[in-house]
Short mmCIF file of C-alpha atoms in Angstrom, two decimals:
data_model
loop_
_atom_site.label_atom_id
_atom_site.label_comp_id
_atom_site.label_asym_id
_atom_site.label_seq_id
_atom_site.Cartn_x
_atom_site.Cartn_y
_atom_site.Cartn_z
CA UNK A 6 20.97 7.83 27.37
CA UNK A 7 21.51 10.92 25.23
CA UNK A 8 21.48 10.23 21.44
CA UNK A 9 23.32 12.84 20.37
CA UNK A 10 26.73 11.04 21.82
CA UNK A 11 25.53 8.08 20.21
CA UNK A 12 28.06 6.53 17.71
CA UNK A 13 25.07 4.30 16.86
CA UNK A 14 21.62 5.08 14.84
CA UNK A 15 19.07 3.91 17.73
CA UNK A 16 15.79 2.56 15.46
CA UNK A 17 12.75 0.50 17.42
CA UNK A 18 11.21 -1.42 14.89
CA UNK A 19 7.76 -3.44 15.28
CA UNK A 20 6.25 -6.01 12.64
CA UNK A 21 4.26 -8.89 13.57
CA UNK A 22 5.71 -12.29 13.98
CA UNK A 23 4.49 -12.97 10.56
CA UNK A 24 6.05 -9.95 8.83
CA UNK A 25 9.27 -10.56 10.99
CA UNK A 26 9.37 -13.92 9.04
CA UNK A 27 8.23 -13.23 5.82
CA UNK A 28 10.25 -10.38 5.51
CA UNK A 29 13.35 -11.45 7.04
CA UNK A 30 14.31 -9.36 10.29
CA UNK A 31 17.96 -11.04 11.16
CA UNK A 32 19.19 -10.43 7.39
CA UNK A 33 18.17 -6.62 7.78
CA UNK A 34 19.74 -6.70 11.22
CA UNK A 35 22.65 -7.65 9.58
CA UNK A 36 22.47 -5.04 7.13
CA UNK A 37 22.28 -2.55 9.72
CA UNK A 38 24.83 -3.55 11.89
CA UNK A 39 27.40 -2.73 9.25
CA UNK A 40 25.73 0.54 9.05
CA UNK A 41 25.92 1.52 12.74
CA UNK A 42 22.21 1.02 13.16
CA UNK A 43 20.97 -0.72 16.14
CA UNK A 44 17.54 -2.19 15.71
CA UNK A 45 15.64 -2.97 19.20
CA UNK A 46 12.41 -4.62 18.81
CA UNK A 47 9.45 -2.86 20.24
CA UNK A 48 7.21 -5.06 22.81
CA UNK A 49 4.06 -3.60 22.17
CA UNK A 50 2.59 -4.45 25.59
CA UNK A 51 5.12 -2.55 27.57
CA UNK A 52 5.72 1.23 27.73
CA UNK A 53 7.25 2.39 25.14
CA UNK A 54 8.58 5.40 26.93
CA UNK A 55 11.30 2.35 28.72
CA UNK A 56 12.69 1.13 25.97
CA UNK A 57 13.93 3.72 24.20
CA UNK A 58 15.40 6.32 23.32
CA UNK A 59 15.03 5.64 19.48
CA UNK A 60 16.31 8.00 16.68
CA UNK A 61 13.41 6.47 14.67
CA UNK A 62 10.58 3.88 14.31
CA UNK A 63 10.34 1.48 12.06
CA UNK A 64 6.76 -0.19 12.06
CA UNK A 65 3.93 -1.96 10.39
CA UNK A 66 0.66 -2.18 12.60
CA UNK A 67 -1.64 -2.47 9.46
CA UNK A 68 -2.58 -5.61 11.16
CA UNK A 69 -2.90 -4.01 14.54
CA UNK A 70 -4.66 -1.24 13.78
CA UNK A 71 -7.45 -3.87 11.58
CA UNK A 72 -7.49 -5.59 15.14
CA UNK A 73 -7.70 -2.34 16.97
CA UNK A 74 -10.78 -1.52 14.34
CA UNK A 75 -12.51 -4.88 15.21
CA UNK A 76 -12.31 -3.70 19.36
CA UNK A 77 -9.35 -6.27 19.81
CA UNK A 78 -8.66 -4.60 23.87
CA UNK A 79 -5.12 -5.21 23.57
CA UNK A 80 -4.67 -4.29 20.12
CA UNK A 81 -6.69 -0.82 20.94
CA UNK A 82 -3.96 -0.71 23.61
CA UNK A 83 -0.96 -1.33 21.62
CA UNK A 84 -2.15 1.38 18.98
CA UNK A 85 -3.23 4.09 21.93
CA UNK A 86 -0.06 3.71 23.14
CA UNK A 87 2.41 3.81 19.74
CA UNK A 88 0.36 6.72 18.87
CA UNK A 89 0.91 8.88 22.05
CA UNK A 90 4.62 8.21 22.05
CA UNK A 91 4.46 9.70 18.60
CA UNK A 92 2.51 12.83 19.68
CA UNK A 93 5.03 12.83 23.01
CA UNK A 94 7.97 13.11 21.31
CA UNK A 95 7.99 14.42 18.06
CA UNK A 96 11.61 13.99 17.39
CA UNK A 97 11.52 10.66 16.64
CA UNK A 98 10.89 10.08 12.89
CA UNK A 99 8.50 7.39 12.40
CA UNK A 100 8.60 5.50 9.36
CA UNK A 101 5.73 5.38 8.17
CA UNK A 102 3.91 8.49 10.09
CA UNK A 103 0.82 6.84 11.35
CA UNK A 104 -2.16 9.16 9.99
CA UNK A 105 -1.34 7.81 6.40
CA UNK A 106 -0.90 4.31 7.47
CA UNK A 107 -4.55 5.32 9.18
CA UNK A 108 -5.71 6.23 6.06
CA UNK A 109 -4.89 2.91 3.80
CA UNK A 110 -6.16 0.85 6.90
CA UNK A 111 -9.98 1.91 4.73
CA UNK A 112 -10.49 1.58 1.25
CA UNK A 113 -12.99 4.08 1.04
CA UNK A 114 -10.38 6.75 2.73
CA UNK A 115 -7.72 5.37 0.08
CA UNK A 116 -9.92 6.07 -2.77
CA UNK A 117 -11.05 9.57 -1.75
CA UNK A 118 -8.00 10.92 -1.37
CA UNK A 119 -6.59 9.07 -4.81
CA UNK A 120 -9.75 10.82 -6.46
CA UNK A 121 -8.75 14.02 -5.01
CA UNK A 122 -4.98 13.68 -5.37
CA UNK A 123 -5.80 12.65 -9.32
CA UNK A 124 -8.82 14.65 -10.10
CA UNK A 125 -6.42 17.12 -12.71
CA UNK A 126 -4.46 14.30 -14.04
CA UNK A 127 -5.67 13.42 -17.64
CA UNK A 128 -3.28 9.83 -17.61
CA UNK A 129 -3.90 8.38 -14.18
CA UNK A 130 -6.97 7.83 -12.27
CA UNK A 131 -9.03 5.58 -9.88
CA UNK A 132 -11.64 4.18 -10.90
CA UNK A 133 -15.18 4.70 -9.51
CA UNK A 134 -15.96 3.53 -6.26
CA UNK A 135 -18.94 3.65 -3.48
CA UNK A 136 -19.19 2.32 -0.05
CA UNK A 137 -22.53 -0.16 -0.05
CA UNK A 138 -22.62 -0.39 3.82
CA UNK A 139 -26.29 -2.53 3.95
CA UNK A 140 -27.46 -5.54 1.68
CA UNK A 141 -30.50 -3.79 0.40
CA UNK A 142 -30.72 -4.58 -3.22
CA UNK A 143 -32.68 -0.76 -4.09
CA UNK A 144 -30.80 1.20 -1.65
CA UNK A 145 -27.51 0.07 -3.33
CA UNK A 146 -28.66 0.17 -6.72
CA UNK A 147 -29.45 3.57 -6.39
CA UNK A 148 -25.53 4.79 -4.61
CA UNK A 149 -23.97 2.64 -7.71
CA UNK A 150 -26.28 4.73 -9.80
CA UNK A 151 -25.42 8.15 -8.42
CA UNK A 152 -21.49 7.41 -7.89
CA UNK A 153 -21.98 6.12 -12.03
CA UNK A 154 -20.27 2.71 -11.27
CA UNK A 155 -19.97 0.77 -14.46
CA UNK A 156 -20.55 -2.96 -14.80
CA UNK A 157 -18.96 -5.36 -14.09
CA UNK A 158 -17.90 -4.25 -10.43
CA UNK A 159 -15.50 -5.10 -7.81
CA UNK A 160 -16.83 -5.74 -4.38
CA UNK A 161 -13.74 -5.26 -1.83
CA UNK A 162 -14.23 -5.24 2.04
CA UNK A 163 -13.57 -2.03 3.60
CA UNK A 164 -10.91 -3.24 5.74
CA UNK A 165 -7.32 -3.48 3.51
CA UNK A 166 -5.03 -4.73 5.50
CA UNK A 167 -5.28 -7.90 8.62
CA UNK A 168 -4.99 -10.51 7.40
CA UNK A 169 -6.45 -13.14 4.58
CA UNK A 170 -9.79 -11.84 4.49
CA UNK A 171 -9.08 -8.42 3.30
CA UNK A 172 -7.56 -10.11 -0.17
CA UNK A 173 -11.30 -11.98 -0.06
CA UNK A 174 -13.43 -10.24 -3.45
CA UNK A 175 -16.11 -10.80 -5.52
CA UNK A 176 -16.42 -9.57 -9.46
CA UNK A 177 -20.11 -8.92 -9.87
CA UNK A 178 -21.42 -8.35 -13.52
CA UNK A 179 -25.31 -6.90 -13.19
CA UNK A 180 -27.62 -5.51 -10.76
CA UNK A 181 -28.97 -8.63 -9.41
CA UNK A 182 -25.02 -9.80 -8.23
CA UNK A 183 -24.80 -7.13 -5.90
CA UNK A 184 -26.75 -9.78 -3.49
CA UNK A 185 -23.40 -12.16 -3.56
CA UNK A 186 -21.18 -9.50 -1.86
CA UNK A 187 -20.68 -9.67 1.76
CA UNK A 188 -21.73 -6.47 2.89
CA UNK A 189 -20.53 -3.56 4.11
CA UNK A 190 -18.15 -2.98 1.08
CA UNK A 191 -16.34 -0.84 -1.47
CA UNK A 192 -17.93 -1.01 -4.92
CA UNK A 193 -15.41 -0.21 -7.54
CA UNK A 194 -16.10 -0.29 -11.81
CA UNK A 195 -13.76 -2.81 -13.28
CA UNK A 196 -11.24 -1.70 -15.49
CA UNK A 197 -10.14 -3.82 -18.27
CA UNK A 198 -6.26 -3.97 -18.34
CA UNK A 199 -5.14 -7.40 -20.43
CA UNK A 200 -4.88 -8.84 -16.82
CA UNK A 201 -1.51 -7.20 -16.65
CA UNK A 202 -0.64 -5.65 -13.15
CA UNK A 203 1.95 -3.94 -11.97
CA UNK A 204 3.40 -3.14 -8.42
CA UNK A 205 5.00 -0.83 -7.64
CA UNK A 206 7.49 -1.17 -4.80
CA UNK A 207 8.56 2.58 -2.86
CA UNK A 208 11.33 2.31 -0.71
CA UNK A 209 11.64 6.55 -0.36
CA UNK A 210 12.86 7.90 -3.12
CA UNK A 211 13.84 4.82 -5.29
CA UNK A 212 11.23 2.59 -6.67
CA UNK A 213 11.09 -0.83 -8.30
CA UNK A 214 8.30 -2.03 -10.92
CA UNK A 215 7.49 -5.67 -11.04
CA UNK A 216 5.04 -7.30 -13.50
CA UNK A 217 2.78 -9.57 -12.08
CA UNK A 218 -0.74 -11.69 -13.78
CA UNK A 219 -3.77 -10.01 -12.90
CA UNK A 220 -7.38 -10.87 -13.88
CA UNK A 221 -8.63 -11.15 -17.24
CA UNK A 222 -10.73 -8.84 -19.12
CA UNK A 223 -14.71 -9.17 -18.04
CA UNK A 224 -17.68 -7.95 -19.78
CA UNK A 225 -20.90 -6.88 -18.40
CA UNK A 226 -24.03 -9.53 -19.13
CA UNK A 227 -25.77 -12.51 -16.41
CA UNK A 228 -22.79 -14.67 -15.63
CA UNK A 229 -22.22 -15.30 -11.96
CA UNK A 230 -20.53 -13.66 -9.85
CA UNK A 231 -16.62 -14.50 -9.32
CA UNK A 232 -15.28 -14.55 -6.03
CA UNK A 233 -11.58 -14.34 -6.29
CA UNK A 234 -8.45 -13.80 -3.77
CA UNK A 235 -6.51 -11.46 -5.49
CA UNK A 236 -3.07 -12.00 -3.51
CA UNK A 237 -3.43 -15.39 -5.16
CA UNK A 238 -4.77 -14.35 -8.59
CA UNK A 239 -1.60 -12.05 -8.56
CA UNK A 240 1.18 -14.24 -7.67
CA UNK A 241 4.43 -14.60 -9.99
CA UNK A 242 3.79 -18.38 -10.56
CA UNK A 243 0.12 -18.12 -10.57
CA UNK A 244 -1.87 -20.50 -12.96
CA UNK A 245 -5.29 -19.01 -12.33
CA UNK A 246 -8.29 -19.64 -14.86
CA UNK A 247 -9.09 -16.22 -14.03
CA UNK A 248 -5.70 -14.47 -14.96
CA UNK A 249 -5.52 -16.07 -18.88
CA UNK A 250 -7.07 -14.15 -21.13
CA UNK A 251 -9.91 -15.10 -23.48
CA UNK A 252 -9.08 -15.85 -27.00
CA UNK A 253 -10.78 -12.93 -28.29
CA UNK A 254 -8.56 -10.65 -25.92
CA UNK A 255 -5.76 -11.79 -27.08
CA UNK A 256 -5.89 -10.53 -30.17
CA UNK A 257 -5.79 -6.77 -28.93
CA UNK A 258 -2.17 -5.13 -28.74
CA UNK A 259 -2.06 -3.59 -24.97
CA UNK A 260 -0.52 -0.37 -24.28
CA UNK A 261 2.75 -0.04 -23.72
CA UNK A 262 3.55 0.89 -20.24
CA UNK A 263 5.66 4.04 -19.71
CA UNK A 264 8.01 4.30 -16.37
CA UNK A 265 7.84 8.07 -16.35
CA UNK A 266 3.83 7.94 -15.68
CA UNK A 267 4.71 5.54 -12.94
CA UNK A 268 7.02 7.86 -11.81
CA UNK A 269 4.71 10.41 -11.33
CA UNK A 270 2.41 8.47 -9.93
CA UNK A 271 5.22 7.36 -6.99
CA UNK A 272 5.75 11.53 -6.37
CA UNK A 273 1.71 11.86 -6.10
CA UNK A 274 0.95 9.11 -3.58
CA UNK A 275 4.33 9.61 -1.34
CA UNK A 276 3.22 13.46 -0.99
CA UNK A 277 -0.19 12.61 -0.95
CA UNK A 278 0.37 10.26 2.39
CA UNK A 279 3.89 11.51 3.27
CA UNK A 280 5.09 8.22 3.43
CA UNK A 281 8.29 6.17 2.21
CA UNK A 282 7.06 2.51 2.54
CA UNK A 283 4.52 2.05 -0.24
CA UNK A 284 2.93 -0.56 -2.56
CA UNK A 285 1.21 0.63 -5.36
CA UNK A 286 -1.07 -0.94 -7.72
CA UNK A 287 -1.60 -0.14 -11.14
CA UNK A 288 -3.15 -0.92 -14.09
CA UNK A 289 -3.30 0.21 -18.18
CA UNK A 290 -6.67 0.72 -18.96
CA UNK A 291 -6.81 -1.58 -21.97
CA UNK A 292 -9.70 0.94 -24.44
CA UNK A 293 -7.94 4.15 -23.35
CA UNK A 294 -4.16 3.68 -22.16
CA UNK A 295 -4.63 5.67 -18.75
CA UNK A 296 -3.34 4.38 -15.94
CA UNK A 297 -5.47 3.25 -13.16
CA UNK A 298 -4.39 3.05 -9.29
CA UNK A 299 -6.56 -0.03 -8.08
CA UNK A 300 -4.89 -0.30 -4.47
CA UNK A 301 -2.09 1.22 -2.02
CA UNK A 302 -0.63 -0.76 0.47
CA UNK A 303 1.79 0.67 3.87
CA UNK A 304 5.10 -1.57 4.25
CA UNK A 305 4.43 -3.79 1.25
CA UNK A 306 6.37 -7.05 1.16
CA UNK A 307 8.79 -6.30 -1.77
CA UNK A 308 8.93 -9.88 -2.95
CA UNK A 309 11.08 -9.77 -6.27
CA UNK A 310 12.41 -6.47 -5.01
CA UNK A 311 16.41 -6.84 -5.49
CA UNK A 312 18.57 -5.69 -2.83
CA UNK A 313 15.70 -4.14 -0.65
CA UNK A 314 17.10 -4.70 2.72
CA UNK A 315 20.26 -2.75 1.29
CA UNK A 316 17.51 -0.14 -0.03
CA UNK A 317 15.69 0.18 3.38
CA UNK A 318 18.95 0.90 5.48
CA UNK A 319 19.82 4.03 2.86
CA UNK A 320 16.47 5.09 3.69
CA UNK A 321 16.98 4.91 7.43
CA UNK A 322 20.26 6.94 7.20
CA UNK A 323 18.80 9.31 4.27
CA UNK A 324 15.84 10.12 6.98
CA UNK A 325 18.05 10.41 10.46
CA UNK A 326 20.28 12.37 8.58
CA UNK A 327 17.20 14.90 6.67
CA UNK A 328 15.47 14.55 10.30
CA UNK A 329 18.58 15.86 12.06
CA UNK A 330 18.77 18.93 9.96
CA UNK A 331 15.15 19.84 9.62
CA UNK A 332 14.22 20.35 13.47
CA UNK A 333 12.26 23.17 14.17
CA UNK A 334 12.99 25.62 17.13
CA UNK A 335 10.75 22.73 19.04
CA UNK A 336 13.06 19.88 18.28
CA UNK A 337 10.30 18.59 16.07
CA UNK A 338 11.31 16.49 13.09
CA UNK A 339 8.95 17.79 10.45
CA UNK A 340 8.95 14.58 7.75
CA UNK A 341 9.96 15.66 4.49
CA UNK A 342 8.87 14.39 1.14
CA UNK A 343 11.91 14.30 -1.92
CA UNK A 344 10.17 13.72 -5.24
CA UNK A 345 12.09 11.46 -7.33
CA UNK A 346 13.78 12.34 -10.77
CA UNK A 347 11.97 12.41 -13.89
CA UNK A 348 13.12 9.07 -14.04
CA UNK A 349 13.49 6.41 -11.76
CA UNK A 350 16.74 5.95 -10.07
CA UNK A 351 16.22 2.17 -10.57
CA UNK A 352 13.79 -0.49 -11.36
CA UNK A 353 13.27 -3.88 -11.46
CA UNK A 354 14.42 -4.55 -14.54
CA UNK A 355 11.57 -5.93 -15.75
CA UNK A 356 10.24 -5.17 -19.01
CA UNK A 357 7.00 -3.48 -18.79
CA UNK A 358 6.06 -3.60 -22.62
#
């Protein structure tokens, strides 16, 4: 089949039955049909090389690639395979290019680069974070020492994306806590922030904002440790003892959030992982008013996200279209980052005072 004589956009898409559900594959095929976009869904145990050819992929193997990590033999397959087709034929846009989905997979790799990415910004920031890979108590009171982690600390596994373990964390307030955390993990200081999050939803060059709870304010001192799921602590309707603020936090006036810093921060990270599909956490530091990146997530799910199967299909014809005129002399489609305006093209419409 050549492409080029195609009247159709040719995209191979792969999510796992659970994202297929969640995220609701037959309304986007819908979408695309009136588009001229055929969608043909990948089978990940069969050779890729006979079922195309595709224009593009579409994709989210965060789970595969946590079940390649864990030496899951056909998952190590699947992944071995998606990721040759990509170096064998390097006009097919993929969306999302695999070494930054790679690099999200791990925490630590996350927060390196954000602490690289951010280390001239005076406004935004990650906070402090080091890997404690063994349970000893000294050995790991010494790395929080040198990395200069604050009290009280997150303990996140390394792991970010597979499933409901990798939402599984502990807040741990003093040295002797430490002992709770399930080990190996990603230390990170806590940041104060009125237990106000927000997301922020990438689609390629427009981005949404919603407001979601997040947890309260905590203070050093010997309380125990909390262990906390923080897809649940963060949900729109969520009631969680651990998301209402104190009554002496309430009385503080948070800083107002303001959408151009969050639209810088959407130019950093795409160009940073030169990637479209994005989920970015962030919150206001509550003492200073800078704005903290806590997580970044490939392919988020977009939940309160208006119109994003409408959103997702511009994107697909934005990058065939880019891809088609960017080939070098190689007929490689180099991917190509487009920062956004100094201010969004659209939000949520949420209010994020």
């Amino acid at each position: 089949m050549d492409l080029s004589k195609s009247p159709e956009i040719v995209v191979g898409y792969w999510f796992n039955d659970k994202k297929c559900q969640k995220f609701g594959v037959e309304e986007l095929e819908t979408v695309c049909r009136r588009r001229d976009i055929k969608l043909v869904k990948l089978d990940m145990s069969s050779p890729l090389e006979d079922q195309g050819p595709f224009h593009m992929i579409l994709h989210k193997v965060t789970a595969l690639y946590a079940q390649a990590l864990s030496d899951d033999p056909k998952a190590v397959a699947a992944v071995k395979m998606l990721e040759s087709y990509a170096a064998n034929h390097p006009e097919v846009f993929i969306i999302d290019p695999l070494p930054g989905v790679r690099k999200l997979l791990l925490r630590q790799e996350t927060y390196q680069l954000l602490q690289h990415t951010l280390k001239d910004e005076k406004d935004v920031f990650t906070p402090r974070f080091v890997l404690l890979p063994t349970s000893d108590l000294k050995a790991n009171e010494v790395l929080l020492k040198e990395a200069k982690i604050t009290f009280p600390v997150v303990c996140k596994p390394l792991t970010a994306g597979g499933g409901r373990e990798a939402h599984e964390m502990d807040v741990v307030f003093n040295q002797n806590g430490i002992s709770d955390c399930a080990v190996p993990c990603v230390a990170q200081s806590f940041i104060n922030h009125g237990a106000v999050l927000y997301k922020l939803f990438v689609l390629g060059p427009v981005w949404f904002v919603v407001v979601r709870p997040s947890l309260k304010n905590f203070y050093a001192g010997e309380q125990e440790t909390v262990h906390f799921n923080s897809h649940h602590v963060s949900k729109a309707d969520s009631q969680s003892p651990l998301n209402q603020l104190d009554p002496v936090d309430k009385a503080e006036d948070l800083p107002k959030a303001d959408p151009s810093v969050f639209n810088r921060i959407v130019s950093i990270v795409r160009e940073a992982l030169n990637m479209d599909l994005l989920g970015i956490d962030v919150v206001v530091e509550s003492s200073t008013g800078k704005y903290g990146i806590i997580d970044v997530n490939a392919f988020p799910s977009y939940d309160s996200v208006p119109n994003v199967m409408e959103h997702l299909v511009d994107l697909l014809v934005f990058r065939t279209t880019r891809c088609s005129t960017a080939k070098n002399s190689e007929g490689q489609c180099h991917p190509l980052i487009f920062a956004s305006p100094d201010q969004p093209q659209e939000d949520s419409g949420v209010d994020t005072g």
